[in-house]
Amino acid sequence: NAMKVTTLSVPVALLFASAAFASGFVPTSTHINVADVAASRLPASRIFASLNNDAYNSPRSESVPQPAVMKAAILPFLASSTVAATTAFPITVLASTGDAITAAVIPSALWAYGHFLSILVIVGCLTAERIIVKADMTPSEEDTIVKLDLVYGLMAALLIISGFARATTYGKGGDYYIHETLFWVKMTVSGIWGGLSLFPSLTFYKRNFARKNSELEVPPLSDKLASRLHSIINAEISAILSIPVLATLMSRGVWYSPDLPYQLGLVASLAATGGSFYFYARQALDWKEE
């Protein structure tokens, strides 16, 4: 359903326009007639698209509006609002934009929510594992770790899927990210983090399987293995917490270079990911108490 038509008196609209003018909200790359916005003649989807176009998002574009351009865009609206204010004639500020806003904004917001939620849940799972894991764990505690690891895996999948959607559809696009140095640093850290996660997962799944499908008694978790698990989980937490920092920097164009050979970043991240997966998987499967 479309949003209910909202009307405001011109003095309120004039105040809004003045605040926008003072704060520099109108970007130079926006091709929107402000008077059309005020009169609700411009669809919300057009507003969203203009404010989110490539020129506006590019880290090398002029993101600080020039006063002359701002004045040229907003003064007609201020003038018309002033004239209308003398007659106290209300204007429509927002009308029937619900469907357009939903189509343009809601999917992006949901993917962003899923991305942030997955990080929070992953950190929660890792923190719980770090607290629970210790030498001589009970079978019940090990079962809890297995359940936490399952939630962890599901959230990791959501993190990857939502991150891909945000980068390709709702972000700056693949062409931007492949030329961003920190994107490949982030991919490398993510790959190492994924490899690290295999050690606790395989360790506890292996013990859980042996306990339920073998007549032999599974020995309690040793001090040595518990210490190794603590080190791995600490490294996982450090890796996952570093990813948002890299993401915020790369989205702002830090170390962006249009001449960056993306093949170099791709090879480096794949090598780090493959090496990490192999190393920690083999270490978990071949673990022996000495």
CSV table of C-alpha atoms in Angstrom, one decimal:
chain,number,residue,atom,x,y,z
A,1,ASN,CA,0.0,0.0,0.0
A,2,ALA,CA,1.2,3.5,-0.8
A,3,MET,CA,2.1,5.7,2.1
A,4,LYS,CA,-0.6,8.1,3.2
A,5,VAL,CA,-0.2,11.5,1.6
A,6,THR,CA,1.4,13.8,4.0
A,7,THR,CA,1.0,17.6,3.7
A,8,LEU,CA,3.1,20.3,5.5
A,9,SER,CA,2.7,24.0,5.5
A,10,VAL,CA,5.3,25.9,3.4
A,11,PRO,CA,7.1,27.4,6.4
A,12,VAL,CA,8.0,23.8,7.6
A,13,ALA,CA,9.1,23.0,4.0
A,14,LEU,CA,11.1,26.1,3.9
A,15,LEU,CA,12.8,25.2,7.2
A,16,PHE,CA,13.6,21.8,5.8
A,17,ALA,CA,15.1,23.2,2.6
A,18,SER,CA,17.2,25.7,4.6
A,19,ALA,CA,18.6,23.0,6.8
A,20,ALA,CA,19.5,20.9,3.7
A,21,PHE,CA,21.1,23.9,2.1
A,22,ALA,CA,23.1,24.7,5.3
A,23,SER,CA,24.3,21.1,5.8
A,24,GLY,CA,25.4,20.6,2.2
A,25,PHE,CA,23.1,17.7,1.7
A,26,VAL,CA,22.6,18.2,-2.0
A,27,PRO,CA,25.5,16.5,-3.9
A,28,THR,CA,26.9,17.9,-7.2
A,29,SER,CA,26.2,14.5,-8.9
A,30,THR,CA,22.5,14.6,-8.2
A,31,HIS,CA,20.3,15.5,-11.1
A,32,ILE,CA,17.2,16.3,-9.2
A,33,ASN,CA,15.0,19.4,-9.4
A,34,VAL,CA,14.3,20.2,-5.8
A,35,ALA,CA,11.1,21.9,-6.7
A,36,ASP,CA,9.9,18.6,-8.2
A,37,VAL,CA,10.8,16.8,-5.0
A,38,ALA,CA,8.8,19.3,-2.9
A,39,ALA,CA,5.8,19.0,-5.1
A,40,SER,CA,6.0,15.2,-5.1
A,41,ARG,CA,6.4,15.1,-8.9
A,42,LEU,CA,9.5,13.0,-8.7
A,43,PRO,CA,9.3,9.2,-7.8
A,44,ALA,CA,11.1,8.1,-4.7
A,45,SER,CA,12.9,5.5,-6.8
A,46,ARG,CA,14.4,8.2,-9.0
A,47,ILE,CA,15.6,10.1,-5.9
A,48,PHE,CA,17.2,6.9,-4.5
A,49,ALA,CA,18.9,6.1,-7.8
A,50,SER,CA,20.3,9.6,-8.2
A,51,LEU,CA,21.7,9.7,-4.7
A,52,ASN,CA,23.2,6.3,-5.2
A,53,ASN,CA,24.7,6.6,-8.7
A,54,ASP,CA,28.2,5.6,-9.5
A,55,ALA,CA,29.5,9.2,-9.7
A,56,TYR,CA,28.2,9.9,-6.2
A,57,ASN,CA,29.6,6.7,-4.7
A,58,SER,CA,33.0,6.9,-6.4
A,59,PRO,CA,35.8,7.6,-3.9
A,60,ARG,CA,37.5,9.8,-6.5
A,61,SER,CA,34.5,11.9,-7.3
A,62,GLU,CA,33.8,15.3,-5.9
A,63,SER,CA,31.8,14.3,-2.8
A,64,VAL,CA,31.7,17.8,-1.3
A,65,PRO,CA,29.0,19.9,-3.1
A,66,GLN,CA,30.1,23.2,-4.5
A,67,PRO,CA,28.1,26.1,-3.0
A,68,ALA,CA,27.3,27.6,-6.4
A,69,VAL,CA,25.8,24.3,-7.6
A,70,MET,CA,23.9,23.9,-4.4
A,71,LYS,CA,22.4,27.4,-4.6
A,72,ALA,CA,21.4,26.9,-8.2
A,73,ALA,CA,19.6,23.7,-7.3
A,74,ILE,CA,17.9,24.9,-4.1
A,75,LEU,CA,17.2,28.6,-4.6
A,76,PRO,CA,14.2,28.0,-7.0
A,77,PHE,CA,12.6,25.9,-4.3
A,78,LEU,CA,13.3,28.5,-1.6
A,79,ALA,CA,11.9,31.2,-3.8
A,80,SER,CA,8.7,29.4,-4.6
A,81,SER,CA,8.3,28.3,-1.0
A,82,THR,CA,8.7,31.9,0.2
A,83,VAL,CA,6.0,33.1,-2.2
A,84,ALA,CA,3.7,30.4,-1.2
A,85,ALA,CA,4.3,31.0,2.5
A,86,THR,CA,2.8,34.5,2.2
A,87,THR,CA,-0.5,32.9,1.3
A,88,ALA,CA,-0.1,30.0,3.8
A,89,PHE,CA,-0.8,27.6,1.0
A,90,PRO,CA,0.2,24.0,2.0
A,91,ILE,CA,2.2,21.9,-0.4
A,92,THR,CA,2.5,18.2,-0.6
A,93,VAL,CA,6.0,17.0,0.5
A,94,LEU,CA,5.5,13.3,0.2
A,95,ALA,CA,2.8,11.4,-1.7
A,96,SER,CA,2.3,7.8,-2.7
A,97,THR,CA,5.9,6.9,-2.5
A,98,GLY,CA,5.6,3.7,-0.4
A,99,ASP,CA,5.8,1.2,-3.2
A,100,ALA,CA,8.8,3.0,-4.8
A,101,ILE,CA,10.7,3.3,-1.5
A,102,THR,CA,10.0,-0.3,-0.7
A,103,ALA,CA,11.3,-1.5,-4.1
A,104,ALA,CA,14.5,0.6,-3.9
A,105,VAL,CA,15.4,0.6,-0.2
A,106,ILE,CA,13.9,-2.4,1.7
A,107,PRO,CA,15.9,-5.2,0.0
A,108,SER,CA,19.2,-3.3,0.5
A,109,ALA,CA,18.3,-2.7,4.2
A,110,LEU,CA,17.5,-6.4,4.7
A,111,TRP,CA,20.7,-7.6,3.2
A,112,ALA,CA,22.6,-5.1,5.3
A,113,TYR,CA,20.8,-6.3,8.4
A,114,GLY,CA,21.6,-9.9,7.6
A,115,HIS,CA,25.2,-9.0,7.1
A,116,PHE,CA,25.5,-7.2,10.5
A,117,LEU,CA,23.4,-9.8,12.3
A,118,SER,CA,25.6,-12.7,11.1
A,119,ILE,CA,28.8,-11.0,12.4
A,120,LEU,CA,27.2,-10.4,15.8
A,121,VAL,CA,26.0,-14.0,16.1
A,122,ILE,CA,29.4,-15.4,14.9
A,123,VAL,CA,31.2,-13.3,17.6
A,124,GLY,CA,28.7,-14.6,20.1
A,125,CYS,CA,29.2,-18.2,19.1
A,126,LEU,CA,33.0,-17.9,19.2
A,127,THR,CA,32.9,-16.2,22.6
A,128,ALA,CA,30.7,-19.0,24.0
A,129,GLU,CA,33.0,-21.6,22.6
A,130,ARG,CA,36.0,-19.8,24.1
A,131,ILE,CA,34.4,-19.9,27.5
A,132,ILE,CA,33.1,-23.5,27.3
A,133,VAL,CA,36.2,-25.2,25.9
A,134,LYS,CA,38.5,-26.6,28.5
A,135,ALA,CA,40.3,-29.7,29.4
A,136,ASP,CA,38.2,-32.7,30.6
A,137,MET,CA,35.0,-31.4,29.1
A,138,THR,CA,31.8,-33.4,29.7
A,139,PRO,CA,29.9,-35.0,26.8
A,140,SER,CA,27.1,-32.5,27.4
A,141,GLU,CA,29.6,-29.6,27.0
A,142,GLU,CA,31.0,-31.1,23.8
A,143,ASP,CA,27.5,-31.5,22.4
A,144,THR,CA,26.9,-27.8,23.2
A,145,ILE,CA,30.0,-26.9,21.2
A,146,VAL,CA,28.7,-28.9,18.2
A,147,LYS,CA,25.4,-27.0,18.3
A,148,LEU,CA,27.1,-23.7,18.6
A,149,ASP,CA,29.4,-24.6,15.7
A,150,LEU,CA,26.3,-25.5,13.6
A,151,VAL,CA,24.8,-22.0,14.2
A,152,TYR,CA,28.3,-20.5,13.5
A,153,GLY,CA,28.4,-22.3,10.1
A,154,LEU,CA,24.9,-21.1,9.1
A,155,MET,CA,25.8,-17.5,10.1
A,156,ALA,CA,29.1,-17.7,8.1
A,157,ALA,CA,27.1,-18.7,5.1
A,158,LEU,CA,24.7,-15.8,5.6
A,159,LEU,CA,27.7,-13.5,6.0
A,160,ILE,CA,29.2,-14.6,2.6
A,161,ILE,CA,25.9,-14.5,0.7
A,162,SER,CA,24.8,-11.1,2.1
A,163,GLY,CA,28.3,-9.7,1.5
A,164,PHE,CA,28.2,-10.8,-2.1
A,165,ALA,CA,24.7,-9.3,-2.6
A,166,ARG,CA,25.8,-6.0,-1.0
A,167,ALA,CA,29.0,-5.8,-3.1
A,168,THR,CA,27.4,-6.7,-6.5
A,169,THR,CA,23.9,-5.3,-6.3
A,170,TYR,CA,23.5,-2.8,-3.5
A,171,GLY,CA,27.0,-1.5,-3.2
A,172,LYS,CA,29.5,0.1,-5.6
A,173,GLY,CA,29.7,-2.9,-7.9
A,174,GLY,CA,32.3,-5.5,-8.7
A,175,ASP,CA,34.4,-3.2,-10.9
A,176,TYR,CA,35.0,-0.9,-7.9
A,177,TYR,CA,35.9,-3.6,-5.4
A,178,ILE,CA,38.4,-5.6,-7.6
A,179,HIS,CA,40.5,-2.4,-7.8
A,180,GLU,CA,40.3,-1.8,-4.0
A,181,THR,CA,43.5,-3.1,-2.3
A,182,LEU,CA,41.8,-3.5,1.0
A,183,PHE,CA,39.1,-5.6,-0.6
A,184,TRP,CA,41.7,-8.3,-1.4
A,185,VAL,CA,43.2,-7.9,2.1
A,186,LYS,CA,39.7,-8.5,3.5
A,187,MET,CA,39.3,-11.6,1.3
A,188,THR,CA,42.6,-12.9,2.4
A,189,VAL,CA,41.8,-12.5,6.1
A,190,SER,CA,38.4,-14.1,5.5
A,191,GLY,CA,40.0,-17.1,3.9
A,192,ILE,CA,42.4,-17.5,6.7
A,193,TRP,CA,39.5,-17.2,9.2
A,194,GLY,CA,37.6,-19.9,7.3
A,195,GLY,CA,40.6,-22.2,7.5
A,196,LEU,CA,41.0,-21.5,11.2
A,197,SER,CA,37.4,-22.5,11.9
A,198,LEU,CA,38.0,-25.9,10.5
A,199,PHE,CA,40.2,-27.0,13.4
A,200,PRO,CA,37.6,-26.7,16.2
A,201,SER,CA,34.8,-27.9,13.9
A,202,LEU,CA,36.6,-31.1,12.8
A,203,THR,CA,37.9,-31.7,16.2
A,204,PHE,CA,34.5,-31.8,17.9
A,205,TYR,CA,32.6,-33.4,15.1
A,206,LYS,CA,35.3,-36.2,15.1
A,207,ARG,CA,35.0,-36.7,18.8
A,208,ASN,CA,31.2,-36.5,18.7
A,209,PHE,CA,31.0,-39.1,15.9
A,210,ALA,CA,33.4,-41.4,17.7
A,211,ARG,CA,31.5,-41.1,21.0
A,212,LYS,CA,28.2,-42.1,19.3
A,213,ASN,CA,29.4,-44.7,16.8
A,214,SER,CA,32.3,-46.4,18.5
A,215,GLU,CA,32.4,-48.9,21.3
A,216,LEU,CA,35.7,-47.5,22.4
A,217,GLU,CA,35.7,-44.8,25.1
A,218,VAL,CA,36.7,-41.4,23.8
A,219,PRO,CA,39.3,-39.9,26.2
A,220,PRO,CA,38.6,-36.5,27.7
A,221,LEU,CA,39.9,-33.4,26.1
A,222,SER,CA,43.5,-33.0,27.0
A,223,ASP,CA,45.2,-29.9,28.3
A,224,LYS,CA,47.3,-29.7,25.1
A,225,LEU,CA,44.3,-29.9,22.8
A,226,ALA,CA,42.3,-27.5,24.9
A,227,SER,CA,45.2,-25.0,24.7
A,228,ARG,CA,45.4,-25.4,21.0
A,229,LEU,CA,41.7,-24.8,20.6
A,230,HIS,CA,41.9,-21.7,22.8
A,231,SER,CA,44.6,-20.3,20.5
A,232,ILE,CA,42.6,-21.1,17.3
A,233,ILE,CA,39.4,-19.5,18.7
A,234,ASN,CA,41.3,-16.4,19.8
A,235,ALA,CA,42.7,-16.1,16.2
A,236,GLU,CA,39.2,-16.5,14.8
A,237,ILE,CA,37.8,-13.8,17.0
A,238,SER,CA,40.6,-11.5,16.0
A,239,ALA,CA,40.0,-12.2,12.3
A,240,ILE,CA,36.2,-11.7,12.4
A,241,LEU,CA,36.6,-8.4,14.3
A,242,SER,CA,39.2,-7.1,11.8
A,243,ILE,CA,36.8,-7.6,8.8
A,244,PRO,CA,34.4,-4.8,9.6
A,245,VAL,CA,37.4,-2.4,10.0
A,246,LEU,CA,38.7,-3.3,6.6
A,247,ALA,CA,35.1,-3.1,5.1
A,248,THR,CA,34.6,0.5,6.4
A,249,LEU,CA,38.0,1.6,5.0
A,250,MET,CA,37.6,0.0,1.6
A,251,SER,CA,34.1,1.4,1.2
A,252,ARG,CA,35.6,4.9,1.6
A,253,GLY,CA,38.2,4.4,-1.0
A,254,VAL,CA,41.3,3.9,1.2
A,255,TRP,CA,44.0,2.4,-1.0
A,256,TYR,CA,41.7,2.4,-4.0
A,257,SER,CA,43.6,2.2,-7.4
A,258,PRO,CA,42.0,1.9,-10.8
A,259,ASP,CA,45.3,0.5,-12.0
A,260,LEU,CA,45.5,-2.3,-9.5
A,261,PRO,CA,45.9,-5.6,-11.2
A,262,TYR,CA,43.0,-7.5,-9.6
A,263,GLN,CA,44.6,-10.9,-10.7
A,264,LEU,CA,47.3,-10.3,-8.1
A,265,GLY,CA,44.8,-9.9,-5.3
A,266,LEU,CA,42.8,-12.8,-6.5
A,267,VAL,CA,45.8,-15.2,-6.6
A,268,ALA,CA,47.0,-14.0,-3.1
A,269,SER,CA,43.6,-14.5,-1.5
A,270,LEU,CA,43.0,-17.9,-3.1
A,271,ALA,CA,46.5,-19.1,-2.1
A,272,ALA,CA,46.0,-17.9,1.5
A,273,THR,CA,42.5,-19.5,1.7
A,274,GLY,CA,43.6,-22.8,0.2
A,275,GLY,CA,46.7,-23.0,2.3
A,276,SER,CA,44.8,-22.2,5.5
A,277,PHE,CA,42.1,-24.7,4.8
A,278,TYR,CA,44.6,-27.5,4.0
A,279,PHE,CA,46.8,-26.7,7.0
A,280,TYR,CA,44.2,-26.6,9.7
A,281,ALA,CA,42.0,-29.4,8.3
A,282,ARG,CA,45.1,-31.7,8.2
A,283,GLN,CA,46.1,-30.7,11.7
A,284,ALA,CA,42.7,-31.5,13.1
A,285,LEU,CA,42.4,-34.8,11.4
A,286,ASP,CA,46.0,-35.9,12.2
A,287,TRP,CA,46.0,-34.6,15.8
A,288,LYS,CA,47.9,-36.9,18.1
A,289,GLU,CA,48.6,-36.6,21.8
A,290,GLU,CA,52.3,-36.9,22.6
